[in-house]
Amino acid sequence: LYDLDWLGPKRNESLSIDPEIPPEKGFVWFRVVTCMTLPSTGQRAMRIQLLEEGVIPAWMDLRFLQVWTGDIPLGYLNDALEDNDYDGDDDALGRAKIVRTMEDGTDRCMRKVLLQSPLKHVVFAEPLLCDPNVLVDLGWAIRSICYRGARLKLGPQPGKLIS
């Protein structure tokens, strides 16, 4: 079962199928738990269980950095570490880390998004207050880390409080 229609550009345009990201990354792996007929509609229904190899399609609200699957909130993004399955080089990993800091002279917390990779280290200010163009840059930066797969840490709070 494919969930993602386009996994990325081709490595070689002369070939009809040559994706940069392996097609298995787009599969939603599951097993059927039960099959039944719904009494209300008479249609067949299945209860499934997602396997660990499976992909759960999700989206993120960039202003709040909250991750959702469908209309179910999964939590706030606290950390994203690029998955290194494709090259095995731990030094080439990108990371996004969200922290909360106390604003000077007040008791308000402000978030900062720290993005780092071997080539760059960028700090974005509070996404709720940033300019729309900066928000787009933040989205592309997070995408560059998560593009080929990432391990996300989600939590009930929007980032860890640091001093």
mmCIF file of N, CA and C in Angstrom, residues 7-142:
data_model
loop_
_atom_site.group_PDB
_atom_site.id
_atom_site.type_symbol
_atom_site.label_atom_id
_atom_site.label_comp_id
_atom_site.label_asym_id
_atom_site.label_seq_id
_atom_site.Cartn_x
_atom_site.Cartn_y
_atom_site.Cartn_z
ATOM 1 N N LEU A 7 8.095 10.187 -3.901
ATOM 2 C CA LEU A 7 9.097 10.078 -2.843
ATOM 3 C C LEU A 7 10.317 10.948 -3.074
ATOM 4 N N GLY A 8 10.403 11.583 -4.233
ATOM 5 C CA GLY A 8 11.539 12.439 -4.501
ATOM 6 C C GLY A 8 11.958 12.346 -5.941
ATOM 7 N N PRO A 9 12.932 13.132 -6.323
ATOM 8 C CA PRO A 9 13.375 13.139 -7.714
ATOM 9 C C PRO A 9 14.120 11.860 -8.080
ATOM 10 N N LYS A 10 14.234 11.636 -9.387
ATOM 11 C CA LYS A 10 14.988 10.480 -9.872
ATOM 12 C C LYS A 10 16.482 10.779 -9.801
ATOM 13 N N ARG A 11 17.271 9.713 -9.665
ATOM 14 C CA ARG A 11 18.724 9.879 -9.739
ATOM 15 C C ARG A 11 19.163 9.966 -11.185
ATOM 16 N N ASN A 12 18.477 9.218 -12.079
ATOM 17 C CA ASN A 12 18.812 9.198 -13.496
ATOM 18 C C ASN A 12 17.528 9.414 -14.282
ATOM 19 N N GLU A 13 17.388 10.550 -14.951
ATOM 20 C CA GLU A 13 16.154 10.899 -15.662
ATOM 21 C C GLU A 13 15.899 10.022 -16.878
ATOM 22 N N SER A 14 16.916 9.326 -17.401
ATOM 23 C CA SER A 14 16.705 8.485 -18.587
ATOM 24 C C SER A 14 15.980 7.180 -18.244
ATOM 25 N N LEU A 15 15.943 6.812 -16.965
ATOM 26 C CA LEU A 15 15.238 5.606 -16.541
ATOM 27 C C LEU A 15 13.821 5.967 -16.106
ATOM 28 N N SER A 16 12.883 5.034 -16.356
ATOM 29 C CA SER A 16 11.497 5.332 -15.978
ATOM 30 C C SER A 16 11.296 5.276 -14.467
ATOM 31 N N ILE A 17 11.982 4.360 -13.786
ATOM 32 C CA ILE A 17 11.880 4.270 -12.331
ATOM 33 C C ILE A 17 13.290 4.236 -11.753
ATOM 34 N N ASP A 18 13.676 5.278 -11.066
ATOM 35 C CA ASP A 18 14.980 5.355 -10.413
ATOM 36 C C ASP A 18 14.921 6.386 -9.294
ATOM 37 N N PRO A 19 14.071 6.143 -8.277
ATOM 38 C CA PRO A 19 13.892 7.170 -7.246
ATOM 39 C C PRO A 19 15.111 7.329 -6.351
ATOM 40 N N GLU A 20 15.311 8.545 -5.907
ATOM 41 C CA GLU A 20 16.400 8.836 -4.981
ATOM 42 C C GLU A 20 16.156 8.158 -3.633
ATOM 43 N N ILE A 21 14.887 8.088 -3.233
ATOM 44 C CA ILE A 21 14.507 7.439 -1.983
ATOM 45 C C ILE A 21 13.916 6.078 -2.319
ATOM 46 N N PRO A 22 14.348 4.995 -1.662
ATOM 47 C CA PRO A 22 13.820 3.667 -1.976
ATOM 48 C C PRO A 22 12.303 3.608 -1.824
ATOM 49 N N PRO A 23 11.604 2.924 -2.751
ATOM 50 C CA PRO A 23 10.137 2.851 -2.676
ATOM 51 C C PRO A 23 9.625 2.259 -1.371
ATOM 52 N N GLU A 24 10.406 1.395 -0.716
ATOM 53 C CA GLU A 24 9.963 0.789 0.544
ATOM 54 C C GLU A 24 9.695 1.844 1.614
ATOM 55 N N LYS A 25 10.366 2.998 1.506
ATOM 56 C CA LYS A 25 10.161 4.064 2.487
ATOM 57 C C LYS A 25 8.760 4.658 2.382
ATOM 58 N N GLY A 26 8.091 4.448 1.256
ATOM 59 C CA GLY A 26 6.749 4.983 1.066
ATOM 60 C C GLY A 26 5.651 3.996 1.389
ATOM 61 N N PHE A 27 6.006 2.777 1.747
ATOM 62 C CA PHE A 27 4.993 1.775 2.095
ATOM 63 C C PHE A 27 4.459 2.023 3.500
ATOM 64 N N VAL A 28 3.206 1.708 3.695
ATOM 65 C CA VAL A 28 2.635 1.683 5.033
ATOM 66 C C VAL A 28 2.504 0.200 5.374
ATOM 67 N N TRP A 29 3.402 -0.320 6.208
ATOM 68 C CA TRP A 29 3.424 -1.739 6.553
ATOM 69 C C TRP A 29 2.452 -2.001 7.700
ATOM 70 N N PHE A 30 1.560 -2.977 7.510
ATOM 71 C CA PHE A 30 0.584 -3.290 8.535
ATOM 72 C C PHE A 30 0.191 -4.751 8.446
ATOM 73 N N ARG A 31 -0.485 -5.220 9.483
ATOM 74 C CA ARG A 31 -1.078 -6.554 9.447
ATOM 75 C C ARG A 31 -2.541 -6.413 9.794
ATOM 76 N N VAL A 32 -3.355 -7.289 9.200
ATOM 77 C CA VAL A 32 -4.788 -7.252 9.432
ATOM 78 C C VAL A 32 -5.076 -7.954 10.756
ATOM 79 N N VAL A 33 -5.779 -7.270 11.652
ATOM 80 C CA VAL A 33 -6.130 -7.836 12.950
ATOM 81 C C VAL A 33 -7.472 -8.561 12.850
ATOM 82 N N THR A 34 -8.494 -7.888 12.337
ATOM 83 C CA THR A 34 -9.819 -8.506 12.167
ATOM 84 C C THR A 34 -10.483 -7.979 10.909
ATOM 85 N N CYS A 35 -11.355 -8.797 10.338
ATOM 86 C CA CYS A 35 -12.208 -8.396 9.227
ATOM 87 C C CYS A 35 -13.653 -8.499 9.696
ATOM 88 N N MET A 36 -14.478 -7.556 9.268
ATOM 89 C CA MET A 36 -15.876 -7.587 9.703
ATOM 90 C C MET A 36 -16.732 -6.859 8.678
ATOM 91 N N THR A 37 -18.020 -7.015 8.803
ATOM 92 C CA THR A 37 -18.982 -6.269 8.001
ATOM 93 C C THR A 37 -19.682 -5.293 8.941
ATOM 94 N N LEU A 38 -19.659 -4.023 8.570
ATOM 95 C CA LEU A 38 -20.290 -3.009 9.404
ATOM 96 C C LEU A 38 -21.805 -3.127 9.303
ATOM 97 N N PRO A 39 -22.509 -3.258 10.430
ATOM 98 C CA PRO A 39 -23.959 -3.409 10.377
ATOM 99 C C PRO A 39 -24.665 -2.152 9.866
ATOM 100 N N SER A 40 -24.086 -0.982 10.114
ATOM 101 C CA SER A 40 -24.748 0.259 9.719
ATOM 102 C C SER A 40 -24.726 0.484 8.207
ATOM 103 N N THR A 41 -23.625 0.092 7.544
ATOM 104 C CA THR A 41 -23.508 0.340 6.108
ATOM 105 C C THR A 41 -23.503 -0.932 5.272
ATOM 106 N N GLY A 42 -23.217 -2.062 5.892
ATOM 107 C CA GLY A 42 -23.109 -3.313 5.153
ATOM 108 C C GLY A 42 -21.794 -3.451 4.402
ATOM 109 N N GLN A 43 -20.883 -2.513 4.579
ATOM 110 C CA GLN A 43 -19.590 -2.573 3.899
ATOM 111 C C GLN A 43 -18.589 -3.332 4.747
ATOM 112 N N ARG A 44 -17.614 -3.905 4.053
ATOM 113 C CA ARG A 44 -16.574 -4.657 4.739
ATOM 114 C C ARG A 44 -15.557 -3.694 5.343
ATOM 115 N N ALA A 45 -15.102 -3.984 6.543
ATOM 116 C CA ALA A 45 -14.128 -3.141 7.230
ATOM 117 C C ALA A 45 -13.034 -4.023 7.816
ATOM 118 N N MET A 46 -11.860 -3.443 7.983
ATOM 119 C CA MET A 46 -10.728 -4.155 8.575
ATOM 120 C C MET A 46 -10.126 -3.311 9.674
ATOM 121 N N ARG A 47 -9.705 -3.980 10.714
ATOM 122 C CA ARG A 47 -8.918 -3.336 11.769
ATOM 123 C C ARG A 47 -7.479 -3.765 11.515
ATOM 124 N N ILE A 48 -6.579 -2.783 11.443
ATOM 125 C CA ILE A 48 -5.181 -3.096 11.141
ATOM 126 C C ILE A 48 -4.296 -2.639 12.285
ATOM 127 N N GLN A 49 -3.072 -3.188 12.302
ATOM 128 C CA GLN A 49 -2.054 -2.763 13.257
ATOM 129 C C GLN A 49 -0.828 -2.363 12.447
ATOM 130 N N LEU A 50 -0.347 -1.142 12.654
ATOM 131 C CA LEU A 50 0.851 -0.687 11.949
ATOM 132 C C LEU A 50 2.069 -1.407 12.501
ATOM 133 N N LEU A 51 2.971 -1.820 11.613
ATOM 134 C CA LEU A 51 4.210 -2.467 12.020
ATOM 135 C C LEU A 51 5.301 -1.420 12.197
ATOM 136 N N GLU A 52 6.367 -1.792 12.853
ATOM 137 C CA GLU A 52 7.441 -0.835 13.120
ATOM 138 C C GLU A 52 8.097 -0.325 11.844
ATOM 139 N N GLU A 53 8.081 -1.131 10.776
ATOM 140 C CA GLU A 53 8.694 -0.711 9.518
ATOM 141 C C GLU A 53 7.832 0.297 8.786
ATOM 142 N N GLY A 54 6.602 0.480 9.224
ATOM 143 C CA GLY A 54 5.643 1.303 8.505
ATOM 144 C C GLY A 54 5.871 2.786 8.674
ATOM 145 N N VAL A 55 5.314 3.515 7.749
ATOM 146 C CA VAL A 55 5.363 4.963 7.762
ATOM 147 C C VAL A 55 3.991 5.456 8.197
ATOM 148 N N ILE A 56 3.952 6.389 9.113
ATOM 149 C CA ILE A 56 2.689 7.007 9.487
ATOM 150 C C ILE A 56 2.672 8.391 8.854
ATOM 151 N N PRO A 57 1.781 8.615 7.883
ATOM 152 C CA PRO A 57 1.723 9.940 7.253
ATOM 153 C C PRO A 57 1.344 10.992 8.293
ATOM 154 N N ALA A 58 2.115 12.045 8.354
ATOM 155 C CA ALA A 58 1.879 13.089 9.345
ATOM 156 C C ALA A 58 2.154 14.446 8.711
ATOM 157 N N TRP A 59 1.663 15.482 9.352
ATOM 158 C CA TRP A 59 1.935 16.842 8.923
ATOM 159 C C TRP A 59 2.244 17.685 10.159
ATOM 160 N N MET A 60 2.901 18.830 9.924
ATOM 161 C CA MET A 60 3.306 19.654 11.049
ATOM 162 C C MET A 60 2.843 21.092 10.841
ATOM 163 N N ASP A 61 2.255 21.656 11.869
ATOM 164 C CA ASP A 61 1.902 23.064 11.898
ATOM 165 C C ASP A 61 3.189 23.823 12.250
ATOM 166 N N LEU A 62 3.736 24.558 11.282
ATOM 167 C CA LEU A 62 5.033 25.202 11.495
ATOM 168 C C LEU A 62 5.005 26.287 12.570
ATOM 169 N N ARG A 63 3.919 27.017 12.678
ATOM 170 C CA ARG A 63 3.859 28.079 13.690
ATOM 171 C C ARG A 63 3.946 27.506 15.106
ATOM 172 N N PHE A 64 3.242 26.388 15.339
ATOM 173 C CA PHE A 64 3.209 25.794 16.672
ATOM 174 C C PHE A 64 4.181 24.622 16.815
ATOM 175 N N LEU A 65 4.761 24.156 15.697
ATOM 176 C CA LEU A 65 5.647 22.991 15.664
ATOM 177 C C LEU A 65 4.953 21.774 16.289
ATOM 178 N N GLN A 66 3.681 21.628 15.972
ATOM 179 C CA GLN A 66 2.891 20.516 16.476
ATOM 180 C C GLN A 66 2.663 19.527 15.332
ATOM 181 N N VAL A 67 2.899 18.239 15.610
ATOM 182 C CA VAL A 67 2.782 17.188 14.592
ATOM 183 C C VAL A 67 1.420 16.516 14.727
ATOM 184 N N TRP A 68 0.782 16.286 13.593
ATOM 185 C CA TRP A 68 -0.552 15.692 13.530
ATOM 186 C C TRP A 68 -0.551 14.524 12.561
ATOM 187 N N THR A 69 -1.402 13.550 12.783
ATOM 188 C CA THR A 69 -1.724 12.550 11.780
ATOM 189 C C THR A 69 -3.228 12.645 11.582
ATOM 190 N N GLY A 70 -3.625 13.067 10.391
ATOM 191 C CA GLY A 70 -5.034 13.362 10.169
ATOM 192 C C GLY A 70 -5.441 14.520 11.062
ATOM 193 N N ASP A 71 -6.474 14.322 11.896
ATOM 194 C CA ASP A 71 -6.890 15.371 12.831
ATOM 195 C C ASP A 71 -6.542 15.034 14.280
ATOM 196 N N ILE A 72 -5.614 14.090 14.460
ATOM 197 C CA ILE A 72 -5.197 13.666 15.799
ATOM 198 C C ILE A 72 -3.834 14.283 16.122
ATOM 199 N N PRO A 73 -3.738 15.106 17.173
ATOM 200 C CA PRO A 73 -2.437 15.683 17.526
ATOM 201 C C PRO A 73 -1.533 14.626 18.164
ATOM 202 N N LEU A 74 -0.307 14.542 17.663
ATOM 203 C CA LEU A 74 0.661 13.585 18.208
ATOM 204 C C LEU A 74 1.543 14.214 19.273
ATOM 205 N N GLY A 75 1.723 15.511 19.223
ATOM 206 C CA GLY A 75 2.553 16.203 20.200
ATOM 207 C C GLY A 75 3.378 17.283 19.529
ATOM 208 N N TYR A 76 4.148 17.988 20.338
ATOM 209 C CA TYR A 76 5.022 19.046 19.845
ATOM 210 C C TYR A 76 6.370 18.457 19.458
ATOM 211 N N LEU A 77 6.933 18.958 18.364
ATOM 212 C CA LEU A 77 8.256 18.520 17.934
ATOM 213 C C LEU A 77 9.288 19.056 18.914
ATOM 214 N N ASN A 78 10.062 18.161 19.505
ATOM 215 C CA ASN A 78 11.136 18.558 20.413
ATOM 216 C C ASN A 78 12.507 18.290 19.822
ATOM 217 N N ASP A 79 12.610 17.278 18.972
ATOM 218 C CA ASP A 79 13.902 16.896 18.408
ATOM 219 C C ASP A 79 13.660 16.096 17.140
ATOM 220 N N ALA A 80 14.461 16.336 16.128
ATOM 221 C CA ALA A 80 14.418 15.544 14.896
ATOM 222 C C ALA A 80 15.856 15.223 14.515
ATOM 223 N N LEU A 81 16.150 13.954 14.366
ATOM 224 C CA LEU A 81 17.487 13.511 13.995
ATOM 225 C C LEU A 81 17.388 12.791 12.666
ATOM 226 N N GLU A 82 18.180 13.241 11.711
ATOM 227 C CA GLU A 82 18.173 12.645 10.383
ATOM 228 C C GLU A 82 18.519 11.165 10.473
ATOM 229 N N ASP A 83 17.755 10.340 9.758
ATOM 230 C CA ASP A 83 18.000 8.905 9.740
ATOM 231 C C ASP A 83 19.186 8.634 8.827
ATOM 232 N N ASN A 84 20.137 7.826 9.293
ATOM 233 C CA ASN A 84 21.361 7.603 8.521
ATOM 234 C C ASN A 84 21.377 6.256 7.816
ATOM 235 N N ASP A 85 20.224 5.673 7.528
ATOM 236 C CA ASP A 85 20.183 4.375 6.856
ATOM 237 C C ASP A 85 20.794 4.401 5.461
ATOM 238 N N TYR A 86 20.773 5.554 4.816
ATOM 239 C CA TYR A 86 21.173 5.597 3.416
ATOM 240 C C TYR A 86 22.667 5.680 3.202
ATOM 241 N N ASP A 87 23.459 6.132 4.170
ATOM 242 C CA ASP A 87 24.909 6.171 3.940
ATOM 243 C C ASP A 87 25.735 5.676 5.124
ATOM 244 N N GLY A 88 25.140 5.523 6.280
ATOM 245 C CA GLY A 88 25.842 4.966 7.425
ATOM 246 C C GLY A 88 26.850 5.888 8.077
ATOM 247 N N ASP A 89 26.913 7.145 7.696
ATOM 248 C CA ASP A 89 27.887 8.078 8.241
ATOM 249 C C ASP A 89 27.239 8.911 9.348
ATOM 250 N N ASP A 90 27.554 8.607 10.606
ATOM 251 C CA ASP A 90 26.941 9.311 11.736
ATOM 252 C C ASP A 90 27.334 10.788 11.784
ATOM 253 N N ASP A 91 28.479 11.152 11.225
ATOM 254 C CA ASP A 91 28.927 12.540 11.274
ATOM 255 C C ASP A 91 28.147 13.430 10.315
ATOM 256 N N ALA A 92 27.464 12.831 9.352
ATOM 257 C CA ALA A 92 26.746 13.610 8.342
ATOM 258 C C ALA A 92 25.272 13.799 8.687
ATOM 259 N N LEU A 93 24.917 13.649 9.959
ATOM 260 C CA LEU A 93 23.520 13.756 10.349
ATOM 261 C C LEU A 93 23.128 15.204 10.620
ATOM 262 N N GLY A 94 21.915 15.540 10.186
ATOM 263 C CA GLY A 94 21.348 16.836 10.516
ATOM 264 C C GLY A 94 20.441 16.683 11.729
ATOM 265 N N ARG A 95 20.236 17.770 12.441
ATOM 266 C CA ARG A 95 19.411 17.705 13.643
ATOM 267 C C ARG A 95 18.653 19.017 13.822
ATOM 268 N N ALA A 96 17.399 18.879 14.246
ATOM 269 C CA ALA A 96 16.593 20.034 14.633
ATOM 270 C C ALA A 96 16.232 19.850 16.095
ATOM 271 N N LYS A 97 16.503 20.849 16.894
ATOM 272 C CA LYS A 97 16.208 20.762 18.320
ATOM 273 C C LYS A 97 15.436 22.012 18.719
ATOM 274 N N ILE A 98 14.336 21.806 19.428
ATOM 275 C CA ILE A 98 13.498 22.914 19.865
ATOM 276 C C ILE A 98 13.673 23.084 21.371
ATOM 277 N N VAL A 99 14.006 24.291 21.801
ATOM 278 C CA VAL A 99 14.192 24.577 23.223
ATOM 279 C C VAL A 99 13.369 25.807 23.594
ATOM 280 N N ARG A 100 13.067 25.918 24.881
ATOM 281 C CA ARG A 100 12.386 27.104 25.409
ATOM 282 C C ARG A 100 13.355 27.831 26.330
ATOM 283 N N THR A 101 13.391 29.144 26.204
ATOM 284 C CA THR A 101 14.249 29.956 27.064
ATOM 285 C C THR A 101 13.391 31.038 27.709
ATOM 286 N N MET A 102 13.803 31.489 28.874
ATOM 287 C CA MET A 102 13.085 32.569 29.558
ATOM 288 C C MET A 102 13.450 33.888 28.893
ATOM 289 N N GLU A 103 12.438 34.694 28.621
ATOM 290 C CA GLU A 103 12.664 36.014 28.045
ATOM 291 C C GLU A 103 13.198 36.932 29.142
ATOM 292 N N ASP A 104 14.147 37.786 28.811
ATOM 293 C CA ASP A 104 14.772 38.678 29.800
ATOM 294 C C ASP A 104 13.734 39.579 30.464
ATOM 295 N N GLY A 105 13.755 39.600 31.791
ATOM 296 C CA GLY A 105 12.908 40.488 32.553
ATOM 297 C C GLY A 105 11.452 40.069 32.677
ATOM 298 N N THR A 106 11.070 38.924 32.110
ATOM 299 C CA THR A 106 9.683 38.463 32.213
ATOM 300 C C THR A 106 9.681 36.989 32.608
ATOM 301 N N ASP A 107 8.486 36.468 32.819
ATOM 302 C CA ASP A 107 8.383 35.041 33.117
ATOM 303 C C ASP A 107 7.841 34.264 31.908
ATOM 304 N N ARG A 108 7.926 34.878 30.718
ATOM 305 C CA ARG A 108 7.464 34.231 29.485
ATOM 306 C C ARG A 108 8.562 33.369 28.890
ATOM 307 N N CYS A 109 8.152 32.236 28.354
ATOM 308 C CA CYS A 109 9.087 31.360 27.644
ATOM 309 C C CYS A 109 8.983 31.620 26.157
ATOM 310 N N MET A 110 10.113 31.675 25.502
ATOM 311 C CA MET A 110 10.172 31.818 24.049
ATOM 312 C C MET A 110 10.913 30.619 23.493
ATOM 313 N N ARG A 111 10.414 30.082 22.381
ATOM 314 C CA ARG A 111 11.071 28.934 21.767
ATOM 315 C C ARG A 111 12.166 29.395 20.811
ATOM 316 N N LYS A 112 13.153 28.553 20.678
ATOM 317 C CA LYS A 112 14.189 28.718 19.658
ATOM 318 C C LYS A 112 14.341 27.383 18.965
ATOM 319 N N VAL A 113 14.524 27.418 17.659
ATOM 320 C CA VAL A 113 14.723 26.201 16.869
ATOM 321 C C VAL A 113 16.172 26.184 16.430
ATOM 322 N N LEU A 114 16.915 25.190 16.909
ATOM 323 C CA LEU A 114 18.331 25.046 16.582
ATOM 324 C C LEU A 114 18.457 23.989 15.493
ATOM 325 N N LEU A 115 18.992 24.374 14.350
ATOM 326 C CA LEU A 115 19.188 23.447 13.236
ATOM 327 C C LEU A 115 20.673 23.332 12.978
ATOM 328 N N GLN A 116 21.154 22.093 12.941
ATOM 329 C CA GLN A 116 22.568 21.911 12.679
ATOM 330 C C GLN A 116 22.787 20.739 11.744
ATOM 331 N N SER A 117 23.789 20.892 10.922
ATOM 332 C CA SER A 117 24.237 19.851 10.004
ATOM 333 C C SER A 117 25.742 20.037 9.867
ATOM 334 N N PRO A 118 26.407 19.156 9.144
ATOM 335 C CA PRO A 118 27.861 19.340 8.998
ATOM 336 C C PRO A 118 28.238 20.658 8.321
ATOM 337 N N LEU A 119 27.317 21.223 7.518
ATOM 338 C CA LEU A 119 27.651 22.427 6.770
ATOM 339 C C LEU A 119 27.136 23.718 7.391
ATOM 340 N N LYS A 120 26.166 23.635 8.309
ATOM 341 C CA LYS A 120 25.599 24.872 8.841
ATOM 342 C C LYS A 120 25.060 24.687 10.245
ATOM 343 N N HIS A 121 24.922 25.805 10.920
ATOM 344 C CA HIS A 121 24.308 25.856 12.255
ATOM 345 C C HIS A 121 23.456 27.127 12.273
ATOM 346 N N VAL A 122 22.137 26.955 12.350
ATOM 347 C CA VAL A 122 21.214 28.084 12.256
ATOM 348 C C VAL A 122 20.290 28.070 13.465
ATOM 349 N N VAL A 123 19.995 29.246 14.007
ATOM 350 C CA VAL A 123 19.053 29.388 15.115
ATOM 351 C C VAL A 123 17.903 30.268 14.631
ATOM 352 N N PHE A 124 16.683 29.732 14.696
ATOM 353 C CA PHE A 124 15.481 30.483 14.354
ATOM 354 C C PHE A 124 14.805 30.930 15.649
ATOM 355 N N ALA A 125 14.257 32.131 15.636
ATOM 356 C CA ALA A 125 13.543 32.655 16.800
ATOM 357 C C ALA A 125 12.150 32.030 16.866
ATOM 358 N N GLU A 126 11.375 32.414 17.849
ATOM 359 C CA GLU A 126 10.021 31.913 18.079
ATOM 360 C C GLU A 126 9.204 31.883 16.774
ATOM 361 N N PRO A 127 8.768 30.680 16.328
ATOM 362 C CA PRO A 127 8.018 30.593 15.073
ATOM 363 C C PRO A 127 6.693 31.350 15.089
ATOM 364 N N LEU A 128 6.079 31.524 16.255
ATOM 365 C CA LEU A 128 4.811 32.265 16.320
ATOM 366 C C LEU A 128 4.985 33.735 15.961
ATOM 367 N N LEU A 129 6.171 34.272 16.185
ATOM 368 C CA LEU A 129 6.406 35.697 15.981
ATOM 369 C C LEU A 129 7.210 36.009 14.723
ATOM 370 N N CYS A 130 7.691 34.998 14.015
ATOM 371 C CA CYS A 130 8.599 35.286 12.904
ATOM 372 C C CYS A 130 7.839 35.675 11.632
ATOM 373 N N ASP A 131 8.538 36.361 10.784
ATOM 374 C CA ASP A 131 8.047 36.817 9.491
ATOM 375 C C ASP A 131 7.672 35.612 8.618
ATOM 376 N N PRO A 132 6.661 35.723 7.739
ATOM 377 C CA PRO A 132 6.288 34.583 6.887
ATOM 378 C C PRO A 132 7.431 34.039 6.039
ATOM 379 N N ASN A 133 8.320 34.910 5.555
ATOM 380 C CA ASN A 133 9.455 34.431 4.762
ATOM 381 C C ASN A 133 10.430 33.616 5.608
ATOM 382 N N VAL A 134 10.629 34.023 6.841
ATOM 383 C CA VAL A 134 11.497 33.280 7.759
ATOM 384 C C VAL A 134 10.850 31.932 8.094
ATOM 385 N N LEU A 135 9.528 31.921 8.236
ATOM 386 C CA LEU A 135 8.813 30.682 8.509
ATOM 387 C C LEU A 135 8.967 29.686 7.352
ATOM 388 N N VAL A 136 8.942 30.192 6.127
ATOM 389 C CA VAL A 136 9.166 29.335 4.956
ATOM 390 C C VAL A 136 10.580 28.761 4.995
ATOM 391 N N ASP A 137 11.559 29.590 5.337
ATOM 392 C CA ASP A 137 12.942 29.112 5.454
ATOM 393 C C ASP A 137 13.058 28.037 6.530
ATOM 394 N N LEU A 138 12.357 28.225 7.651
ATOM 395 C CA LEU A 138 12.353 27.218 8.715
ATOM 396 C C LEU A 138 11.770 25.913 8.203
ATOM 397 N N GLY A 139 10.665 25.993 7.478
ATOM 398 C CA GLY A 139 10.049 24.785 6.924
ATOM 399 C C GLY A 139 10.983 24.040 5.985
ATOM 400 N N TRP A 140 11.671 24.765 5.102
ATOM 401 C CA TRP A 140 12.614 24.123 4.183
ATOM 402 C C TRP A 140 13.807 23.536 4.941
ATOM 403 N N ALA A 141 14.250 24.200 5.989
ATOM 404 C CA ALA A 141 15.378 23.676 6.770
ATOM 405 C C ALA A 141 14.995 22.391 7.489
ATOM 406 N N ILE A 142 13.790 22.343 8.077
ATOM 407 C CA ILE A 142 13.332 21.114 8.726
ATOM 408 C C ILE A 142 13.137 20.019 7.688
#
